[in-house]
mmCIF file of C-alpha atoms and ligand atoms in Angstrom:
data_model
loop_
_atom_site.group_PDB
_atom_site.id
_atom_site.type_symbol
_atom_site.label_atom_id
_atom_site.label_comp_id
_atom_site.label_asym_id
_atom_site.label_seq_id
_atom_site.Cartn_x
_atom_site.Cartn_y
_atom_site.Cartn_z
ATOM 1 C CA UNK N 828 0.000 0.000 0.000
ATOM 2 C CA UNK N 829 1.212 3.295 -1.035
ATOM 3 C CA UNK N 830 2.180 5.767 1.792
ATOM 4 C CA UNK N 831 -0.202 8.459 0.629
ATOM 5 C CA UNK N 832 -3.557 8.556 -0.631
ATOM 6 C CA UNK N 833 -4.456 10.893 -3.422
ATOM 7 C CA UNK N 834 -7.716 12.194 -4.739
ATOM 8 C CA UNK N 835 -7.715 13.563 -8.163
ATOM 9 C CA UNK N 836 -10.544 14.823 -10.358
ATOM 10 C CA UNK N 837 -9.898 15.948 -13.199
ATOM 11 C CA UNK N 838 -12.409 17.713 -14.317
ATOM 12 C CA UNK N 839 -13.297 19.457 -17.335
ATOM 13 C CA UNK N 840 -11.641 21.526 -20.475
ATOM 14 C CA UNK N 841 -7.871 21.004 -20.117
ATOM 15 C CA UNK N 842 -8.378 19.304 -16.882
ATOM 16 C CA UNK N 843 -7.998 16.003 -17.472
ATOM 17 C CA UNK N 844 -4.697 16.564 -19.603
ATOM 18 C CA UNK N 845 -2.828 18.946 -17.042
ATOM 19 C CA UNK N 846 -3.979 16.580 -14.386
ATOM 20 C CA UNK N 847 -2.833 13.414 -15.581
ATOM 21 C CA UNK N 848 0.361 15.456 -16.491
ATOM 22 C CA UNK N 849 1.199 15.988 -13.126
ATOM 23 C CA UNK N 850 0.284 12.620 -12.200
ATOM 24 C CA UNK N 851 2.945 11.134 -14.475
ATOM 25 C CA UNK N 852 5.386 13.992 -13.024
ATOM 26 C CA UNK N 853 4.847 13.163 -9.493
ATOM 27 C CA UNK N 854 5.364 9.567 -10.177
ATOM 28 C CA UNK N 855 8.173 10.046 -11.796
ATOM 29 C CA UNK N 856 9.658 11.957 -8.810
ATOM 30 C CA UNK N 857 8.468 10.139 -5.797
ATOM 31 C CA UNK N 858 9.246 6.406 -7.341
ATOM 32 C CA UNK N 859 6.783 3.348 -6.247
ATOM 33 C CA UNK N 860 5.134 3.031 -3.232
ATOM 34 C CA UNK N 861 5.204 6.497 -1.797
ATOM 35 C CA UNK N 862 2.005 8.141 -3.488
ATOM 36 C CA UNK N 863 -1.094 6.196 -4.837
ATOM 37 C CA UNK N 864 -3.857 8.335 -7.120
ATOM 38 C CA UNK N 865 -7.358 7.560 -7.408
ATOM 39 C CA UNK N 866 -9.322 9.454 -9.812
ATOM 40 C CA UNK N 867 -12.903 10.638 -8.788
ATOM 41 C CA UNK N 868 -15.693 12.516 -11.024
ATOM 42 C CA UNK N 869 -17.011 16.022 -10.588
ATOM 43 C CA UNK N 870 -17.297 19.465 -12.575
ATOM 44 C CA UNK N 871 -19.617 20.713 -15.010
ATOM 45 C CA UNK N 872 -19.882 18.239 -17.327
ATOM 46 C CA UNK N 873 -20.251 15.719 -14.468
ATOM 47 C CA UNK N 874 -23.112 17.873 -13.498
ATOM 48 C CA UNK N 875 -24.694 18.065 -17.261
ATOM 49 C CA UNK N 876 -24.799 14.159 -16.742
ATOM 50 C CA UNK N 877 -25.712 13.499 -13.536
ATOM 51 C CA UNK N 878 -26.950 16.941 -12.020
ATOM 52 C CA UNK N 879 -24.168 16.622 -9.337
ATOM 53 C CA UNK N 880 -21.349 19.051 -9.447
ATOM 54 C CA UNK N 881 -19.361 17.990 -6.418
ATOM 55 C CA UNK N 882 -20.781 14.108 -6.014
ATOM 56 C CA UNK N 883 -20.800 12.534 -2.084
ATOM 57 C CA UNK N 884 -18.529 9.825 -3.296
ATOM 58 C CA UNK N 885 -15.545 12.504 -4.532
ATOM 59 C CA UNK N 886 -16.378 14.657 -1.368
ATOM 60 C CA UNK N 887 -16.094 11.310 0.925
ATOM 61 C CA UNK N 888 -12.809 10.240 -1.308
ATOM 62 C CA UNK N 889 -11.337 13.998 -0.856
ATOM 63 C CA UNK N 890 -12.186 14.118 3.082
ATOM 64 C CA UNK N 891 -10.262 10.942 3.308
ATOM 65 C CA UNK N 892 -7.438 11.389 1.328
ATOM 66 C CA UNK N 893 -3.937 12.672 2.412
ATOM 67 C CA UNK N 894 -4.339 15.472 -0.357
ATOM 68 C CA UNK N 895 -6.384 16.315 -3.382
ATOM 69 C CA UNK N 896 -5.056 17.410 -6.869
ATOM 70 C CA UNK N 897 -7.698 18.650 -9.166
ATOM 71 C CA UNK N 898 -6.846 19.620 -12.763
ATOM 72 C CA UNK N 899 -9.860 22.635 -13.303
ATOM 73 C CA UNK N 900 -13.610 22.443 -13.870
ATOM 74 C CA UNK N 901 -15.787 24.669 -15.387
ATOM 75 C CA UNK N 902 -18.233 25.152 -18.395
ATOM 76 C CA UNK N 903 -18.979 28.277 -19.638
ATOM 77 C CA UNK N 904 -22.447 27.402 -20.732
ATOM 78 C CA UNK N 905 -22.974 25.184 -17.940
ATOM 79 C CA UNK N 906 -25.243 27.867 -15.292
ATOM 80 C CA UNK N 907 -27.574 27.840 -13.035
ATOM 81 C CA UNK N 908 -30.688 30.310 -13.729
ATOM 82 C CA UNK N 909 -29.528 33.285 -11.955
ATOM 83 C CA UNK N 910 -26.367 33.390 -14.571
ATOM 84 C CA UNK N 911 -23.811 32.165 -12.342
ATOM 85 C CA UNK N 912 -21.514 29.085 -13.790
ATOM 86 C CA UNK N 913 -21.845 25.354 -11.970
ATOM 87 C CA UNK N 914 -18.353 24.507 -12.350
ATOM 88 C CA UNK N 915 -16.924 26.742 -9.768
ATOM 89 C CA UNK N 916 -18.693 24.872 -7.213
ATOM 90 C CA UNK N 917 -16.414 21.894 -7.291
ATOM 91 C CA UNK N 918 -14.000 24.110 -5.976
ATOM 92 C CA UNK N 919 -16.029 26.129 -3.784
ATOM 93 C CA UNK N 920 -17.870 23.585 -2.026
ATOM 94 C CA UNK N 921 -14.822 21.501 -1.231
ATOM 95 C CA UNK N 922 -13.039 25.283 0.077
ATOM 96 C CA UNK N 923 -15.828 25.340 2.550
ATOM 97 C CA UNK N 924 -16.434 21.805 3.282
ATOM 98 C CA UNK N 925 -13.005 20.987 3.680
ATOM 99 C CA UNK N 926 -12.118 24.386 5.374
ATOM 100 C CA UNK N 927 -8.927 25.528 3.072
ATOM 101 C CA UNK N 928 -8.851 28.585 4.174
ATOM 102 C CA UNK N 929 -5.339 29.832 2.914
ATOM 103 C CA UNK N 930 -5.110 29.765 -0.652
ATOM 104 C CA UNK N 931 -1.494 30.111 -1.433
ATOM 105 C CA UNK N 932 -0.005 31.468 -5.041
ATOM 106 C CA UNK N 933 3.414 31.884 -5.375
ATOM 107 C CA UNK N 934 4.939 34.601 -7.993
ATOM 108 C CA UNK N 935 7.851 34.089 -9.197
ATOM 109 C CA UNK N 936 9.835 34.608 -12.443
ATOM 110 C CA UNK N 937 11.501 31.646 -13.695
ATOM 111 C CA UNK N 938 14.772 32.282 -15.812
ATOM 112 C CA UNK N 939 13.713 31.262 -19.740
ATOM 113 C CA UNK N 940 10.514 33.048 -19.357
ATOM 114 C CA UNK N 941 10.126 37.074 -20.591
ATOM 115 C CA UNK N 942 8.269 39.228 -18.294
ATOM 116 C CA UNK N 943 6.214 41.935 -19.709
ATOM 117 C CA UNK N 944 8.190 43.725 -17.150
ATOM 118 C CA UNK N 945 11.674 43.837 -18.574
ATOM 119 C CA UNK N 946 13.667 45.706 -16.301
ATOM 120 C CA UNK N 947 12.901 43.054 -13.519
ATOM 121 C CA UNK N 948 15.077 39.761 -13.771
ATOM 122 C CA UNK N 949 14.501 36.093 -12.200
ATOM 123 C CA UNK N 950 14.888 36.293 -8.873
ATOM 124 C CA UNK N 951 13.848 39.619 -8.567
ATOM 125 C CA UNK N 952 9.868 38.563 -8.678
ATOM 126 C CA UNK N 953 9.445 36.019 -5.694
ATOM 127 C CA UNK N 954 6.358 36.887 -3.937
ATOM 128 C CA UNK N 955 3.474 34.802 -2.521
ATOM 129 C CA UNK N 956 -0.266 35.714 -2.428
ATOM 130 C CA UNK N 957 -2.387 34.523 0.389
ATOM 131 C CA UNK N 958 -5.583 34.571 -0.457
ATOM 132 C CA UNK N 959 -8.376 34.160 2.242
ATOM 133 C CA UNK N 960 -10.480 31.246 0.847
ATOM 134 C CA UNK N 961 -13.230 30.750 2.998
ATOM 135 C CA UNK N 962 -14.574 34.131 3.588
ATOM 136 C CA UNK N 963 -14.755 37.662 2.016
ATOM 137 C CA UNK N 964 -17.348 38.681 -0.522
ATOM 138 C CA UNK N 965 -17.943 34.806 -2.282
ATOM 139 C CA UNK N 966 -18.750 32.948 0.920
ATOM 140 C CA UNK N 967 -22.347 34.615 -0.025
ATOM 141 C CA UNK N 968 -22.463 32.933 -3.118
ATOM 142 C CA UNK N 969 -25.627 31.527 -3.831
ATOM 143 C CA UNK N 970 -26.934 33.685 -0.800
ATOM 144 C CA UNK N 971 -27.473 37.339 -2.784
ATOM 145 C CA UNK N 972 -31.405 38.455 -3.346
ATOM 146 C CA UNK N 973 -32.602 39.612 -7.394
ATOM 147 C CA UNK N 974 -35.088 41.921 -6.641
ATOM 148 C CA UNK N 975 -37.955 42.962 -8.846
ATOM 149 C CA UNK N 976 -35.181 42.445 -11.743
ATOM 150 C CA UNK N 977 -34.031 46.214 -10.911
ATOM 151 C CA UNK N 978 -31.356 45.857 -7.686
ATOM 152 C CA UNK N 979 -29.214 42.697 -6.706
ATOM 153 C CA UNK N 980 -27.087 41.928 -3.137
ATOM 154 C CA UNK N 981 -24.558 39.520 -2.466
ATOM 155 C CA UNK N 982 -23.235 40.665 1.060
ATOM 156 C CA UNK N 983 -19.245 40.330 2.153
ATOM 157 C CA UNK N 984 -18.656 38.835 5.263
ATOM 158 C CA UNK N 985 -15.464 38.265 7.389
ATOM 159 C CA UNK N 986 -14.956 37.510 10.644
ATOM 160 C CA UNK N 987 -11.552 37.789 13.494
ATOM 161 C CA UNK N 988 -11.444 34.172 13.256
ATOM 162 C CA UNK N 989 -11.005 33.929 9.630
ATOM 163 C CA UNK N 990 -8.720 36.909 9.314
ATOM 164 C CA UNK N 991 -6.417 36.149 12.544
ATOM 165 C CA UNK N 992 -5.727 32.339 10.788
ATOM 166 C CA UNK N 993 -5.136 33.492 7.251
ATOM 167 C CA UNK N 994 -2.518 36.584 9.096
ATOM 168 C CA UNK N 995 -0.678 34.107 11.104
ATOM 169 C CA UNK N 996 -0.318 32.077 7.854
ATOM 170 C CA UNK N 997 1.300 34.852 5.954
ATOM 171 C CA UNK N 998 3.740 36.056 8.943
ATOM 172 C CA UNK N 999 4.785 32.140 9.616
ATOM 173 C CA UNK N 1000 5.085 32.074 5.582
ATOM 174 C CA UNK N 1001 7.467 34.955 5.426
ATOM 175 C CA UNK N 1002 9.282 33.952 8.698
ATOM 176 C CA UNK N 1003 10.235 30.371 6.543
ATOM 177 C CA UNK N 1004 11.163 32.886 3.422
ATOM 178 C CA UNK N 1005 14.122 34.936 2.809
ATOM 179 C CA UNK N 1006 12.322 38.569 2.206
ATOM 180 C CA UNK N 1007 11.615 40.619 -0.599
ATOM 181 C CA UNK N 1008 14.193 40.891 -3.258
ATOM 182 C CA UNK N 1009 14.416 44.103 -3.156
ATOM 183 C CA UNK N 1010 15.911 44.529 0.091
ATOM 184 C CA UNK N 1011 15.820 41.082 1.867
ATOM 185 C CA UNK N 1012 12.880 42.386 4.673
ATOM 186 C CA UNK N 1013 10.470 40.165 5.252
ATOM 187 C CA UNK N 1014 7.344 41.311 4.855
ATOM 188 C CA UNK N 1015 3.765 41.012 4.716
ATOM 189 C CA UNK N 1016 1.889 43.379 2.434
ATOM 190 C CA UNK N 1017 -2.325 43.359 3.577
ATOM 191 C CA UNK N 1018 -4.036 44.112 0.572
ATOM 192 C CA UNK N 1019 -7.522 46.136 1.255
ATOM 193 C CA UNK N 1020 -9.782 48.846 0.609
ATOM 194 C CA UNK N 1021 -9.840 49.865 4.414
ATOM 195 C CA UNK N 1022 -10.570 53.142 3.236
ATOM 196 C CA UNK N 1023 -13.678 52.768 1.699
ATOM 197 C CA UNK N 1024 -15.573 49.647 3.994
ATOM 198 C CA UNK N 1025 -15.777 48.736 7.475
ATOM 199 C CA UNK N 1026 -14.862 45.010 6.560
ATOM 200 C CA UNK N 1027 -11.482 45.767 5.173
ATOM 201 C CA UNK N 1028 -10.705 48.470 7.897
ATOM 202 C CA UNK N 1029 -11.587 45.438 10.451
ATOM 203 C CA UNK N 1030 -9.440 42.920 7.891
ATOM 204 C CA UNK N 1031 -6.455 45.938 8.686
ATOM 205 C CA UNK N 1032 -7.167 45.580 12.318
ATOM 206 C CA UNK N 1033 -7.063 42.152 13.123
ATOM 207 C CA UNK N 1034 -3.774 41.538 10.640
ATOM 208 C CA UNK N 1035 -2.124 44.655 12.848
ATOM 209 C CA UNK N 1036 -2.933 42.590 16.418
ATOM 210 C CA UNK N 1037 -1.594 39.520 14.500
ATOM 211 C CA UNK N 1038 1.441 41.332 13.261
ATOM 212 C CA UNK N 1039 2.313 42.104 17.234
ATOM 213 C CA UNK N 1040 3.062 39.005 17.791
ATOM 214 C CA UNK N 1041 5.613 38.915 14.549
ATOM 215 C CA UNK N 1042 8.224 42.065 15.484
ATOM 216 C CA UNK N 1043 10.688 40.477 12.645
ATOM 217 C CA UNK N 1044 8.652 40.700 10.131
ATOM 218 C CA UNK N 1045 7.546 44.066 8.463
ATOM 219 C CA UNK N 1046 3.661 44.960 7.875
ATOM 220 C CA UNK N 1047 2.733 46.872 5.064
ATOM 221 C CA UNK N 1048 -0.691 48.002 3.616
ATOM 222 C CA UNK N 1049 -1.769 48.520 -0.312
ATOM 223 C CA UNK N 1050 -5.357 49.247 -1.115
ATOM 224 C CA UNK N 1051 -6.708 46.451 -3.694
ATOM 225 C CA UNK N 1052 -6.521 49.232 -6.531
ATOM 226 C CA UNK N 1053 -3.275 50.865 -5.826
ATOM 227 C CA UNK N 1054 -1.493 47.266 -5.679
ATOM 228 C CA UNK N 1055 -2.439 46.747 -9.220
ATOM 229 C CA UNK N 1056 -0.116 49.420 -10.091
ATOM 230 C CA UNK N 1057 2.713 48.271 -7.557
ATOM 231 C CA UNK N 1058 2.967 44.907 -8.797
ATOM 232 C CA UNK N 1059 3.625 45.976 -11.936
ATOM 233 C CA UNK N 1060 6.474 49.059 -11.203
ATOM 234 C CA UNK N 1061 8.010 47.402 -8.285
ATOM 235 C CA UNK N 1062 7.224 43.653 -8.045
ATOM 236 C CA UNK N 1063 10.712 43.186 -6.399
ATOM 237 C CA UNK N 1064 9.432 44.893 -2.658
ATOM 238 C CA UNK N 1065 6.501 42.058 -2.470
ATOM 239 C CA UNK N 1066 7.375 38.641 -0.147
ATOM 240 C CA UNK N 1067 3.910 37.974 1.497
ATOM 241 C CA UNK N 1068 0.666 39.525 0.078
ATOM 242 C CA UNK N 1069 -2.420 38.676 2.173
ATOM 243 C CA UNK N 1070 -5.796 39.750 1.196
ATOM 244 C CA UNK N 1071 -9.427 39.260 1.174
ATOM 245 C CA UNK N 1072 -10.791 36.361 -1.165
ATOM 246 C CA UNK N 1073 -12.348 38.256 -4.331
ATOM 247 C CA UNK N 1074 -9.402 40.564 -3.686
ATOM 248 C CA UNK N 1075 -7.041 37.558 -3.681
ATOM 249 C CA UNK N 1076 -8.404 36.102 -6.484
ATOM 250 C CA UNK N 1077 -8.246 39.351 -8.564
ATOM 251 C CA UNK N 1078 -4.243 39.926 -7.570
ATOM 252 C CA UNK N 1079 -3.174 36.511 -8.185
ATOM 253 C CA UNK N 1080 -3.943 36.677 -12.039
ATOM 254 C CA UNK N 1081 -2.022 39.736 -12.291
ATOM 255 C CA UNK N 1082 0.887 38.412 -10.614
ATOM 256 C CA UNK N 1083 0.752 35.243 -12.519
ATOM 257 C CA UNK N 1084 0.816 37.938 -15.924
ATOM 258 C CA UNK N 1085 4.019 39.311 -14.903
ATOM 259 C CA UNK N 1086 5.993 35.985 -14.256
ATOM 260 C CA UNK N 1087 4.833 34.802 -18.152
ATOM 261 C CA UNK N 1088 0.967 34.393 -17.240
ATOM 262 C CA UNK N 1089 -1.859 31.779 -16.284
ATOM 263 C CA UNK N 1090 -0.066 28.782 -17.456
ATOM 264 C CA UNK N 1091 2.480 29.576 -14.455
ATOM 265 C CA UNK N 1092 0.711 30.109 -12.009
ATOM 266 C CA UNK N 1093 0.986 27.271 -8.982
ATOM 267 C CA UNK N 1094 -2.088 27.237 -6.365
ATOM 268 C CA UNK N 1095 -2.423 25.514 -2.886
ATOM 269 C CA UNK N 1096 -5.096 25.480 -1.151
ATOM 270 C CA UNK N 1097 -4.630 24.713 2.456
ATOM 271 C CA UNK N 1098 -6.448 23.964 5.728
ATOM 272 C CA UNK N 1099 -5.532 22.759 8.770
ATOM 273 C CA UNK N 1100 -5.859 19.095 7.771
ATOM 274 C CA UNK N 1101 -7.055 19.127 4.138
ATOM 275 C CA UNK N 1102 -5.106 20.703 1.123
ATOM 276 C CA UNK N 1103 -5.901 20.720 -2.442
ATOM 277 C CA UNK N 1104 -3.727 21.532 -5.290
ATOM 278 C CA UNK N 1105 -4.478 22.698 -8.796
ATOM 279 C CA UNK N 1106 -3.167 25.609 -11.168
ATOM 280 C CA UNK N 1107 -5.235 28.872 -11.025
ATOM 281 C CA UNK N 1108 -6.007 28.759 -14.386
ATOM 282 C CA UNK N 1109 -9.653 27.719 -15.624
ATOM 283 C CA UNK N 1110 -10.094 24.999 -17.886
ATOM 284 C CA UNK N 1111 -9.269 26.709 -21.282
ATOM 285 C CA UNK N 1112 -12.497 25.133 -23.251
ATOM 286 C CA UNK N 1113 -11.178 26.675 -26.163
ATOM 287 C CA UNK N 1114 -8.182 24.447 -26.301
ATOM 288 C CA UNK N 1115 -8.970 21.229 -24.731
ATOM 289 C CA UNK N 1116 -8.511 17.922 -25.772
ATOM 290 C CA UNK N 1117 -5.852 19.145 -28.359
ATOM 291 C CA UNK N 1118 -2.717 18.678 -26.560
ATOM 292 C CA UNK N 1119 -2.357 22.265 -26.255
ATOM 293 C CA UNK N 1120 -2.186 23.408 -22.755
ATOM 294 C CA UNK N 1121 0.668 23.995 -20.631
ATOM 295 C CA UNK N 1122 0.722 21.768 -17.703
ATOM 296 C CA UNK N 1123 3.189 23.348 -15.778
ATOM 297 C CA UNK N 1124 0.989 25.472 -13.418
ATOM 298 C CA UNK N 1125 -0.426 21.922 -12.683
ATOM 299 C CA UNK N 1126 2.595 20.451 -12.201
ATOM 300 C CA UNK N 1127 4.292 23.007 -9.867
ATOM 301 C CA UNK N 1128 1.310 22.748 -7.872
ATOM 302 C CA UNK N 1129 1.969 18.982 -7.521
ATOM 303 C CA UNK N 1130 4.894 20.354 -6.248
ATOM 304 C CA UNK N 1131 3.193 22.022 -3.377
ATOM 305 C CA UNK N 1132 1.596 19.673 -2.492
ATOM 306 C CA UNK N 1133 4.525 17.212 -1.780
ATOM 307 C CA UNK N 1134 6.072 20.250 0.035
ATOM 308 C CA UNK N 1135 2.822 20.319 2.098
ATOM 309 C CA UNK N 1136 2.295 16.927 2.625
ATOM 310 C CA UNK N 1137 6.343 16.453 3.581
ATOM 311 C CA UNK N 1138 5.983 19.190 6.181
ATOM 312 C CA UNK N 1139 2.970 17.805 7.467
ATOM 313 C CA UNK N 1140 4.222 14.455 8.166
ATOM 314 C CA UNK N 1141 7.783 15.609 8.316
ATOM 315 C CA UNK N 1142 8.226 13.603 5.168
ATOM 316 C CA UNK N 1143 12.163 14.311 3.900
ATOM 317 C CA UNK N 1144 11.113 12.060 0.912
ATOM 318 C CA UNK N 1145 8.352 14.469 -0.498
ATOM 319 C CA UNK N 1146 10.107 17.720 0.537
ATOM 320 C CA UNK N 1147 13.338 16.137 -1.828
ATOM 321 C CA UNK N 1148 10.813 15.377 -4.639
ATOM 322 C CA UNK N 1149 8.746 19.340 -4.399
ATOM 323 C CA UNK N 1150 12.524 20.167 -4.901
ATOM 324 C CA UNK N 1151 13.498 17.901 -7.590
ATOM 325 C CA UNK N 1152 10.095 18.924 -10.125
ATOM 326 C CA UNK N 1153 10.879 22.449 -9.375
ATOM 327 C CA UNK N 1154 14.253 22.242 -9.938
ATOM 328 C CA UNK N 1155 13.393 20.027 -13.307
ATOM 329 C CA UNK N 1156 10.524 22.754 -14.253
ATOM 330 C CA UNK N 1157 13.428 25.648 -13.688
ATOM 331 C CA UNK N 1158 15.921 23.993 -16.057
ATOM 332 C CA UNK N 1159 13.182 23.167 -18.631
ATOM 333 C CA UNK N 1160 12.145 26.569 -19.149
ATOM 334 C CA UNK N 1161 15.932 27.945 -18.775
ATOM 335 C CA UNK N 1162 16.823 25.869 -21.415
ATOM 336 C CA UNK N 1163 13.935 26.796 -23.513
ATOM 337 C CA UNK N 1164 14.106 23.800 -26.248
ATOM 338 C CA UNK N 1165 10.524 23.215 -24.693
ATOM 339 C CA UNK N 1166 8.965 26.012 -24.853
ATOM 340 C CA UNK N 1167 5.174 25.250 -23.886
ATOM 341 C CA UNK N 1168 2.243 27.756 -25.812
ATOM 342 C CA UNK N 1169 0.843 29.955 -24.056
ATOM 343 C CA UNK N 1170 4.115 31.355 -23.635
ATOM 344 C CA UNK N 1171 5.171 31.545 -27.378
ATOM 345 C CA UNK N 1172 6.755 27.773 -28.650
ATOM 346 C CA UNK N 1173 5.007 25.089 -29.664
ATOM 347 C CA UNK N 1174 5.331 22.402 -27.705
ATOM 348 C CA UNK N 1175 2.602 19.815 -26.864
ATOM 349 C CA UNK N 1176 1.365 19.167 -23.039
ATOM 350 C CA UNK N 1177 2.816 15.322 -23.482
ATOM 351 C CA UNK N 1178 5.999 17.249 -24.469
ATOM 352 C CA UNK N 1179 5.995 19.268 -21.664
ATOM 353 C CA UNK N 1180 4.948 16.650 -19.301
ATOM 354 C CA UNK N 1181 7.883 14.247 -20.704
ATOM 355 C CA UNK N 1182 10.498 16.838 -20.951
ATOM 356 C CA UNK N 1183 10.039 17.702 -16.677
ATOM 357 C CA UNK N 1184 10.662 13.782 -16.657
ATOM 358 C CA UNK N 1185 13.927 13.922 -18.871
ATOM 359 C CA UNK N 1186 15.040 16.469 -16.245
ATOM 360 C CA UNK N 1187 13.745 14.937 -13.378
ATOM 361 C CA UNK N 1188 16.163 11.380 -14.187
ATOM 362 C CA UNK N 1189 19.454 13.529 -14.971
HETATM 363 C C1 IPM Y 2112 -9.532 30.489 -8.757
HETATM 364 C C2 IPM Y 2112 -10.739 30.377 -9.641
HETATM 365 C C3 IPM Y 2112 -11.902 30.056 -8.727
HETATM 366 C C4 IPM Y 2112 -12.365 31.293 -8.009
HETATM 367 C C5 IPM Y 2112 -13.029 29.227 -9.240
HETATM 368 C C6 IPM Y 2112 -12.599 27.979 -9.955
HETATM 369 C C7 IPM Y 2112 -13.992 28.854 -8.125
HETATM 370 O O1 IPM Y 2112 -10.900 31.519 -10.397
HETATM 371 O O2 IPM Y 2112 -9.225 29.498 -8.078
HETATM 372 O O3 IPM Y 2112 -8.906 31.539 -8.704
HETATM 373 O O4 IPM Y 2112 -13.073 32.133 -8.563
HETATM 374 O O5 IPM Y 2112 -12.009 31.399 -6.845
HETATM 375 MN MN1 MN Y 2113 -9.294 33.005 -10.101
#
């Protein structure tokens, strides 16, 4: 029996492909015996066949299991009548269920890949977004009111629980990093609009108490709109961004833009006991089931999750592999004879997936 249990769905668009991409890639680094994958159904075209999204079998198997890797899910014609898309829920029912409230995206800008921001080199974008997962302005989803067709609520909601866990988080995060590139503090940057609504003031407040506690670390404050702007002219002061989910969400696609875009862009989402793992890309219906799409967002969040799971169980096995597929991804994309898509070459997802392995065995 294989050490540790993993769920995987795969879901729908690219899913499948990226997923079973980083299936092969994980195998390849951990060897026999250490991880074991069982796939499970859910998504939107799950739900167009069986009018489940999230089934109770997956839920059970993902409750169970040591981790969960999920490829993406989501139809764009697949809604519900108020307009809103099915898909999502996969991933928002197992957030809540499952409680993974930190929803962690690292930044970071890999030598091979060009930056629409020139002057700033590889090393010199290394950031991490926390995103609050279980909270903010979509734990209402589902919950808002249509009235009379002329005026519709959804209501954001946060709480000092919610906030003080997802602050500790960041300020343990950055105490394990080595600060900002810029100037080597660490820091943690809460992202708001704490000048406009009493939420965010009260998000400000709570990370402040929490950052007592943290005297090494440096706290810093951007507004949600004026951090748009700083990630872009001076990426290189950013080591720990926290903010509110929608907020969270918003940021972490711009950061992924500067480091070469969606197909980059790692995401772990972690509780206290669960965590589930899956780029933060959407499922790319336009391209799927083509061999188009870049599995390396997918990939590098298989590496989080051994990195999770090896701290968790204090694992040196899995915290060796995380290290080994992102070493392999680095040297792939700093070599640049496999250059995936989305970021301007041509090769295939089985080419991308196979070409991590190459690097992974040398
Ligand atoms: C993300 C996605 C999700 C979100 C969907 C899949 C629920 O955009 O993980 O960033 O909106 O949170
Ligand atoms: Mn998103």
């Amino acid at each position: 029996m294989a050490k540790y249990e993993i769920a995987t769905i795969d879901g729908d668009g690219i899913g499948p492909e990226v997923c079973q991409s980083a299936i092969t890639v994980l195998k390849e680094a951990c060897g026999a015996g250490l991880l074991s994958f069982t796939s499970h159904e859910g998504g939107a075209d799950h739900y167009v066949r069986s009018g489940h999204v999230l089934p109770d079998d997956t839920y059970a198997a993902c409750k169970a299991a040591d981790a969960i890797l999920h490829g993406a899910a989501g139809m764009p014609g697949v809604t519900y009548p108020d307009g809103t898309e099915v898909g999502n829920d996969l991933h928002l029912r197992l957030r809540f269920r499952l409680d993974l409230y930190a929803n962690v995206r690292p930044i970071r800008l890999y030598q091979g890949v060009d930056s629409p921001l020139k002057h700033f080199k590889p090393g010199q974008i290394d950031y991490v977004i926390v995103r609050e997962n279980t909270e903010g302005l979509y734990a209402s989803r589902g919950g808002g009111i249509v009235l009379r067709d002329e005026v519709a609520t959804d209501t954001i909601v946060v709480t000092r629980k919610g906030i003080e866990r997802v602050a500790r988080f960041s300020f343990e995060l950055a105490r394990q990093r080595k600060g900002a590139p810029r100037d080597g503090k660490r820091r943690v940057t809460v992202c708001d609009k704490a000048n406009i609504l009493r939420t965010y003031a009260f998000f400000r407040a709570v990370c402040d108490d929490v950052a007592a506690g943290y005297p090494d670390v440096e706290i810093d404050y951007a507004y949600a709109d004026a951090i748009t702007v700083h990630m872009l002219k001076r990426p290189d002061f950013y080591d720990v961004i926290v903010a509110e989910n929608m907020f969270g969400d918003i940021i972490s696609d711009l950061g992924a833009a500067t480091i070469g875009g969606m197909g980059l862009s790692a995401s772990a989402e972690l509780g206290d006991t669960h965590g589930l793992f899956q780029g933060a890309h959407g499922s790319a219906p336009d391209i799927a089931g083509q061999n188009a799409a870049s599995p390396l967002a997918t990939i590098l969040s298989g590496a989080l999750m051994l990195r999770w799971l090896g701290d968790k169980h204090a694992d040196a096995a899995l915290t060796e592999s995380a290290q080994r597929i992102e070493l392999a991804v680095e040297q792939v994309l700093a070599k640049g004879d496999h250059v995936p898509r989305d970021l301007g070459g041509s090769a295939s997802c089985t080419d991308m997936t196979q070409a991590v392995c190459r690097a992974l065995s040398r």
